[in-house]
Amino acid sequence: ITQKVEMTKKILGENIFFSVKSNSNQAILKLMNSLNIGADVVSVGELKRSLSARFAPSKIIFEGVGKSKEDLIYAIQKDIRLINTESLEEIKLLQKLALEKNKTVDIGVRLNPNIDGGSISKISTGKRTDKFGIEINEIENIVNLISNCSNLNLIGVSCHIGSQVSNIEAYKNTFTEMKKAANKFLSSGINIKHVDLGGGFHVQYNKNEPKFKLEDVKSELDACFDSSIYELSFEPGRYLIAE
């Protein structure tokens, strides 16, 4: 695991967040923390386990479609790095809670880039027909809403197109869409500091499958984001722990 994490950081950069849903074992989480990567959580249980494993709150991202009011309050009180919102309704709820708690909260929005990752439908998360994220054509509505949310700082955009994605063209298309989206926010006066490009890197379980090369993802990354004023990050899970 250590070797895989270090290789991933070397190729894609230091901003790697381990997807805790892939394995929330405390020993694994403590190891990931010791390797100086962050945690990407999708439930308050995973958030608590990450804090218990000594992840700094500033290195924890909380996302997912199932966050309850109580979950959001807990995350607000812990001052984590980012709460990624999945709908306009969730943004409104977060503003209400932040106001009640007299806190200013850093948030991101998970966008749905309408990209087919090429894996089976049950693990696809980036198409318009999937339940995850806000459609990119809603950016103007997000900007208008955020302008009225005094206690929220929108500083990040993220996406995730599925698991076991080996199609390099899918990564290329995703990077292109996310760059356009980030630039739309920036041109609207929103100070985007983080662009999270997801994970889902293919793990080779069958020796007959073509070998997935992270270097190919890096090539597309460099070609797309040749110069950017925001930080790029990824959130692999299974890829870091599977053999």
Short mmCIF file of N, CA, C and O in Angstrom, two decimals, residues 20-111:
data_model
loop_
_atom_site.label_atom_id
_atom_site.label_comp_id
_atom_site.label_asym_id
_atom_site.label_seq_id
_atom_site.Cartn_x
_atom_site.Cartn_y
_atom_site.Cartn_z
N VAL A 20 -12.54 6.68 1.81
CA VAL A 20 -12.69 5.81 2.98
C VAL A 20 -13.71 4.71 2.76
O VAL A 20 -13.60 3.62 3.34
N LYS A 21 -14.69 4.94 1.87
CA LYS A 21 -15.71 3.90 1.65
C LYS A 21 -15.10 2.62 1.07
O LYS A 21 -15.68 1.54 1.19
N SER A 22 -13.91 2.72 0.49
CA SER A 22 -13.28 1.52 -0.08
C SER A 22 -12.72 0.60 1.00
O SER A 22 -12.61 -0.61 0.79
N ASN A 23 -12.37 1.17 2.15
CA ASN A 23 -11.89 0.36 3.28
C ASN A 23 -11.73 1.28 4.50
O ASN A 23 -10.81 2.09 4.55
N SER A 24 -12.65 1.13 5.48
CA SER A 24 -12.62 2.02 6.64
C SER A 24 -11.94 1.39 7.85
O SER A 24 -12.10 1.85 8.98
N ASN A 25 -11.17 0.31 7.62
CA ASN A 25 -10.40 -0.31 8.70
C ASN A 25 -9.47 0.72 9.34
O ASN A 25 -8.76 1.44 8.65
N GLN A 26 -9.46 0.77 10.68
CA GLN A 26 -8.68 1.78 11.38
C GLN A 26 -7.18 1.69 11.07
O GLN A 26 -6.50 2.70 10.97
N ALA A 27 -6.67 0.47 10.94
CA ALA A 27 -5.25 0.31 10.64
C ALA A 27 -4.92 0.90 9.26
O ALA A 27 -3.88 1.55 9.09
N ILE A 28 -5.81 0.67 8.30
CA ILE A 28 -5.63 1.22 6.95
C ILE A 28 -5.68 2.75 7.01
O ILE A 28 -4.84 3.44 6.41
N LEU A 29 -6.65 3.29 7.74
CA LEU A 29 -6.79 4.74 7.83
C LEU A 29 -5.57 5.38 8.51
O LEU A 29 -5.09 6.43 8.07
N LYS A 30 -5.07 4.74 9.55
CA LYS A 30 -3.89 5.27 10.24
C LYS A 30 -2.67 5.25 9.31
O LYS A 30 -1.84 6.17 9.31
N LEU A 31 -2.58 4.19 8.50
CA LEU A 31 -1.48 4.10 7.54
C LEU A 31 -1.59 5.23 6.51
O LEU A 31 -0.59 5.91 6.21
N MET A 32 -2.80 5.43 5.97
CA MET A 32 -3.00 6.49 4.98
C MET A 32 -2.65 7.85 5.56
O MET A 32 -2.01 8.69 4.91
N ASN A 33 -3.05 8.08 6.80
CA ASN A 33 -2.74 9.35 7.46
C ASN A 33 -1.23 9.52 7.62
O ASN A 33 -0.68 10.61 7.40
N SER A 34 -0.54 8.43 7.95
CA SER A 34 0.92 8.49 8.13
C SER A 34 1.63 8.78 6.81
O SER A 34 2.77 9.27 6.81
N LEU A 35 0.97 8.48 5.70
CA LEU A 35 1.55 8.72 4.37
C LEU A 35 1.22 10.12 3.85
O LEU A 35 1.46 10.44 2.69
N ASN A 36 0.61 10.90 4.73
CA ASN A 36 0.35 12.32 4.45
C ASN A 36 -0.60 12.54 3.27
O ASN A 36 -0.38 13.40 2.42
N ILE A 37 -1.66 11.73 3.24
CA ILE A 37 -2.74 12.02 2.28
C ILE A 37 -4.00 12.30 3.09
O ILE A 37 -4.07 12.05 4.30
N GLY A 38 -5.02 12.82 2.42
CA GLY A 38 -6.25 13.18 3.09
C GLY A 38 -7.27 12.06 3.07
O GLY A 38 -7.01 10.96 2.59
N ALA A 39 -8.46 12.37 3.59
CA ALA A 39 -9.56 11.40 3.62
C ALA A 39 -10.78 11.98 2.94
O ALA A 39 -11.14 13.15 3.14
N ASP A 40 -11.41 11.16 2.13
CA ASP A 40 -12.66 11.52 1.44
C ASP A 40 -13.76 10.64 2.04
O ASP A 40 -13.72 9.42 1.90
N VAL A 41 -14.73 11.24 2.73
CA VAL A 41 -15.75 10.47 3.44
C VAL A 41 -17.15 10.75 2.88
O VAL A 41 -17.41 11.83 2.36
N VAL A 42 -18.03 9.74 3.02
CA VAL A 42 -19.40 9.90 2.51
C VAL A 42 -20.46 9.64 3.58
O VAL A 42 -21.63 9.53 3.28
N SER A 43 -20.03 9.55 4.84
CA SER A 43 -20.97 9.40 5.94
C SER A 43 -20.36 9.96 7.20
O SER A 43 -19.13 10.11 7.29
N VAL A 44 -21.21 10.26 8.18
CA VAL A 44 -20.68 10.79 9.44
C VAL A 44 -19.88 9.71 10.17
O VAL A 44 -18.91 10.02 10.88
N GLY A 45 -20.23 8.44 9.96
CA GLY A 45 -19.46 7.34 10.54
C GLY A 45 -18.03 7.32 10.01
O GLY A 45 -17.07 7.17 10.78
N GLU A 46 -17.89 7.48 8.69
CA GLU A 46 -16.56 7.53 8.08
C GLU A 46 -15.80 8.77 8.55
O GLU A 46 -14.58 8.73 8.75
N LEU A 47 -16.51 9.86 8.74
CA LEU A 47 -15.88 11.09 9.24
C LEU A 47 -15.32 10.86 10.65
O LEU A 47 -14.17 11.22 10.95
N LYS A 48 -16.11 10.24 11.49
CA LYS A 48 -15.67 9.96 12.87
C LYS A 48 -14.49 9.00 12.88
O LYS A 48 -13.54 9.17 13.67
N ARG A 49 -14.53 7.99 12.02
CA ARG A 49 -13.42 7.03 11.95
C ARG A 49 -12.13 7.70 11.47
O ARG A 49 -11.04 7.40 11.94
N SER A 50 -12.28 8.63 10.55
CA SER A 50 -11.10 9.35 10.04
C SER A 50 -10.50 10.25 11.11
O SER A 50 -9.28 10.32 11.27
N LEU A 51 -11.35 10.92 11.87
CA LEU A 51 -10.87 11.76 12.97
C LEU A 51 -10.20 10.89 14.04
O LEU A 51 -9.17 11.27 14.60
N SER A 52 -10.79 9.71 14.27
CA SER A 52 -10.23 8.78 15.25
C SER A 52 -8.85 8.28 14.81
O SER A 52 -7.98 8.00 15.64
N ALA A 53 -8.65 8.19 13.48
CA ALA A 53 -7.35 7.76 12.94
C ALA A 53 -6.36 8.92 12.86
O ALA A 53 -5.28 8.78 12.30
N ARG A 54 -6.75 10.07 13.44
CA ARG A 54 -5.88 11.25 13.57
C ARG A 54 -5.69 12.05 12.28
O ARG A 54 -4.70 12.78 12.15
N PHE A 55 -6.62 11.88 11.31
CA PHE A 55 -6.58 12.79 10.16
C PHE A 55 -6.90 14.19 10.67
O PHE A 55 -7.85 14.37 11.45
N ALA A 56 -6.14 15.16 10.24
CA ALA A 56 -6.45 16.55 10.59
C ALA A 56 -7.77 16.93 9.92
O ALA A 56 -7.99 16.57 8.76
N PRO A 57 -8.65 17.65 10.61
CA PRO A 57 -9.91 18.09 9.97
C PRO A 57 -9.67 18.81 8.65
O PRO A 57 -10.46 18.68 7.71
N SER A 58 -8.55 19.53 8.56
CA SER A 58 -8.23 20.28 7.33
C SER A 58 -7.88 19.37 6.16
O SER A 58 -7.71 19.84 5.03
N LYS A 59 -7.80 18.05 6.41
CA LYS A 59 -7.48 17.11 5.33
C LYS A 59 -8.64 16.15 5.08
O LYS A 59 -8.46 15.07 4.50
N ILE A 60 -9.86 16.53 5.50
CA ILE A 60 -11.03 15.67 5.31
C ILE A 60 -12.07 16.39 4.45
O ILE A 60 -12.46 17.53 4.73
N ILE A 61 -12.52 15.69 3.40
CA ILE A 61 -13.60 16.16 2.53
C ILE A 61 -14.83 15.30 2.80
O ILE A 61 -14.74 14.07 2.83
N PHE A 62 -15.99 15.92 2.98
CA PHE A 62 -17.24 15.20 3.25
C PHE A 62 -18.16 15.40 2.06
O PHE A 62 -18.54 16.51 1.73
N GLU A 63 -18.50 14.30 1.39
CA GLU A 63 -19.43 14.41 0.26
C GLU A 63 -20.45 13.28 0.32
O GLU A 63 -20.52 12.54 1.30
N GLY A 64 -21.24 13.13 -0.73
CA GLY A 64 -22.25 12.08 -0.76
C GLY A 64 -23.66 12.63 -0.77
O GLY A 64 -23.93 13.72 -0.26
N VAL A 65 -24.57 11.84 -1.32
CA VAL A 65 -25.95 12.30 -1.48
C VAL A 65 -26.80 12.10 -0.23
O VAL A 65 -27.90 12.62 -0.14
N GLY A 66 -26.32 11.35 0.75
CA GLY A 66 -27.16 10.98 1.89
C GLY A 66 -26.91 11.75 3.16
O GLY A 66 -27.27 11.29 4.25
N LYS A 67 -26.29 12.93 3.10
CA LYS A 67 -25.95 13.67 4.31
C LYS A 67 -27.21 14.23 4.98
O LYS A 67 -27.98 14.96 4.34
N SER A 68 -27.41 13.92 6.25
CA SER A 68 -28.56 14.44 6.99
C SER A 68 -28.22 15.79 7.60
O SER A 68 -27.05 16.21 7.63
N LYS A 69 -29.23 16.45 8.14
CA LYS A 69 -29.04 17.72 8.84
C LYS A 69 -28.04 17.55 9.99
O LYS A 69 -27.13 18.36 10.16
N GLU A 70 -28.20 16.45 10.74
CA GLU A 70 -27.31 16.18 11.88
C GLU A 70 -25.87 15.95 11.41
O GLU A 70 -24.92 16.38 12.06
N ASP A 71 -25.72 15.24 10.28
CA ASP A 71 -24.38 15.00 9.71
C ASP A 71 -23.70 16.33 9.37
O ASP A 71 -22.51 16.52 9.65
N LEU A 72 -24.46 17.21 8.74
CA LEU A 72 -23.91 18.49 8.32
C LEU A 72 -23.51 19.35 9.54
O LEU A 72 -22.46 20.00 9.53
N ILE A 73 -24.33 19.32 10.57
CA ILE A 73 -24.01 20.06 11.79
C ILE A 73 -22.71 19.55 12.40
O ILE A 73 -21.83 20.33 12.80
N TYR A 74 -22.56 18.22 12.43
CA TYR A 74 -21.33 17.62 12.97
C TYR A 74 -20.11 18.07 12.17
O TYR A 74 -19.09 18.47 12.73
N ALA A 75 -20.22 18.05 10.84
CA ALA A 75 -19.11 18.44 9.97
C ALA A 75 -18.78 19.93 10.14
O ALA A 75 -17.60 20.31 10.17
N ILE A 76 -19.81 20.75 10.28
CA ILE A 76 -19.60 22.19 10.50
C ILE A 76 -18.82 22.42 11.79
O ILE A 76 -17.86 23.20 11.84
N GLN A 77 -19.22 21.71 12.83
CA GLN A 77 -18.57 21.89 14.14
C GLN A 77 -17.12 21.41 14.16
O GLN A 77 -16.31 21.90 14.95
N LYS A 78 -16.79 20.45 13.28
CA LYS A 78 -15.43 19.91 13.25
C LYS A 78 -14.48 20.71 12.35
O LYS A 78 -13.29 20.41 12.28
N ASP A 79 -15.02 21.72 11.66
CA ASP A 79 -14.17 22.59 10.81
C ASP A 79 -13.34 21.80 9.81
O ASP A 79 -12.12 22.00 9.68
N ILE A 80 -13.99 20.90 9.07
CA ILE A 80 -13.26 20.10 8.09
C ILE A 80 -12.93 20.95 6.86
O ILE A 80 -13.43 22.06 6.69
N ARG A 81 -12.08 20.39 6.01
CA ARG A 81 -11.57 21.12 4.84
C ARG A 81 -12.70 21.62 3.94
O ARG A 81 -12.71 22.78 3.52
N LEU A 82 -13.64 20.73 3.65
CA LEU A 82 -14.65 21.04 2.63
C LEU A 82 -15.87 20.14 2.80
O LEU A 82 -15.74 18.95 3.07
N ILE A 83 -17.06 20.73 2.67
CA ILE A 83 -18.27 19.93 2.53
C ILE A 83 -18.71 20.06 1.09
O ILE A 83 -19.01 21.17 0.61
N ASN A 84 -18.71 18.95 0.36
CA ASN A 84 -19.12 18.98 -1.04
C ASN A 84 -20.63 18.78 -1.13
O ASN A 84 -21.16 17.77 -0.69
N THR A 85 -21.30 19.75 -1.71
CA THR A 85 -22.76 19.70 -1.84
C THR A 85 -23.16 19.03 -3.14
O THR A 85 -22.45 19.11 -4.14
N GLU A 86 -24.33 18.38 -3.10
CA GLU A 86 -24.78 17.60 -4.26
C GLU A 86 -26.06 18.16 -4.90
O GLU A 86 -26.57 17.60 -5.86
N SER A 87 -26.59 19.24 -4.33
CA SER A 87 -27.82 19.82 -4.88
C SER A 87 -27.97 21.26 -4.40
O SER A 87 -27.34 21.68 -3.41
N LEU A 88 -28.83 22.01 -5.08
CA LEU A 88 -29.10 23.38 -4.67
C LEU A 88 -29.79 23.39 -3.31
O LEU A 88 -29.55 24.28 -2.48
N GLU A 89 -30.63 22.39 -3.07
CA GLU A 89 -31.34 22.28 -1.79
C GLU A 89 -30.36 22.10 -0.63
O GLU A 89 -30.53 22.66 0.44
N GLU A 90 -29.29 21.30 -0.87
CA GLU A 90 -28.31 21.08 0.18
C GLU A 90 -27.53 22.36 0.47
O GLU A 90 -27.18 22.64 1.63
N ILE A 91 -27.27 23.15 -0.55
CA ILE A 91 -26.59 24.44 -0.35
C ILE A 91 -27.45 25.33 0.54
O ILE A 91 -26.96 25.96 1.49
N LYS A 92 -28.76 25.37 0.26
CA LYS A 92 -29.68 26.19 1.07
C LYS A 92 -29.71 25.71 2.52
O LYS A 92 -29.69 26.52 3.46
N LEU A 93 -29.74 24.39 2.71
CA LEU A 93 -29.75 23.84 4.07
C LEU A 93 -28.46 24.18 4.81
O LEU A 93 -28.49 24.57 5.98
N LEU A 94 -27.34 24.05 4.12
CA LEU A 94 -26.04 24.37 4.74
C LEU A 94 -25.96 25.84 5.16
O LEU A 94 -25.43 26.16 6.23
N GLN A 95 -26.48 26.72 4.32
CA GLN A 95 -26.48 28.15 4.67
C GLN A 95 -27.29 28.37 5.94
O GLN A 95 -26.87 29.08 6.85
N LYS A 96 -28.45 27.73 6.03
CA LYS A 96 -29.32 27.86 7.21
C LYS A 96 -28.60 27.38 8.47
O LYS A 96 -28.60 28.05 9.51
N LEU A 97 -27.94 26.22 8.37
CA LEU A 97 -27.24 25.65 9.52
C LEU A 97 -26.02 26.47 9.91
O LEU A 97 -25.75 26.68 11.10
N ALA A 98 -25.29 26.94 8.91
CA ALA A 98 -24.10 27.77 9.18
C ALA A 98 -24.51 29.07 9.88
O ALA A 98 -23.83 29.53 10.81
N LEU A 99 -25.62 29.63 9.46
CA LEU A 99 -26.14 30.85 10.07
C LEU A 99 -26.53 30.60 11.53
O LEU A 99 -26.18 31.38 12.42
N GLU A 100 -27.22 29.48 11.76
CA GLU A 100 -27.63 29.12 13.12
C GLU A 100 -26.43 28.91 14.04
O GLU A 100 -26.48 29.26 15.22
N LYS A 101 -25.36 28.33 13.49
CA LYS A 101 -24.16 28.05 14.29
C LYS A 101 -23.17 29.22 14.31
O LYS A 101 -22.11 29.13 14.93
N ASN A 102 -23.54 30.29 13.58
CA ASN A 102 -22.68 31.46 13.47
C ASN A 102 -21.27 31.08 12.99
O ASN A 102 -20.26 31.51 13.54
N LYS A 103 -21.24 30.26 11.93
CA LYS A 103 -19.97 29.79 11.36
C LYS A 103 -19.93 30.15 9.88
O LYS A 103 -20.97 30.22 9.21
N THR A 104 -18.74 30.34 9.37
CA THR A 104 -18.54 30.46 7.93
C THR A 104 -17.96 29.14 7.45
O THR A 104 -16.95 28.67 7.99
N VAL A 105 -18.60 28.53 6.47
CA VAL A 105 -18.26 27.17 6.06
C VAL A 105 -17.74 27.15 4.63
O VAL A 105 -18.36 27.73 3.72
N ASP A 106 -16.60 26.49 4.43
CA ASP A 106 -16.05 26.28 3.09
C ASP A 106 -16.77 25.10 2.44
O ASP A 106 -16.85 24.02 3.03
N ILE A 107 -17.30 25.32 1.25
CA ILE A 107 -18.01 24.25 0.55
C ILE A 107 -17.48 24.08 -0.87
O ILE A 107 -16.81 24.96 -1.42
N GLY A 108 -17.81 22.92 -1.43
CA GLY A 108 -17.59 22.66 -2.84
C GLY A 108 -18.92 22.23 -3.44
O GLY A 108 -19.90 22.01 -2.73
N VAL A 109 -18.98 22.13 -4.74
CA VAL A 109 -20.15 21.55 -5.40
C VAL A 109 -19.68 20.38 -6.25
O VAL A 109 -18.67 20.48 -6.96
N ARG A 110 -20.40 19.27 -6.11
CA ARG A 110 -20.11 18.13 -6.98
C ARG A 110 -20.92 18.30 -8.25
O ARG A 110 -22.15 18.39 -8.21
N LEU A 111 -20.22 18.35 -9.36
CA LEU A 111 -20.86 18.52 -10.66
C LEU A 111 -20.99 17.18 -11.37
O LEU A 111 -20.16 16.29 -11.18
#
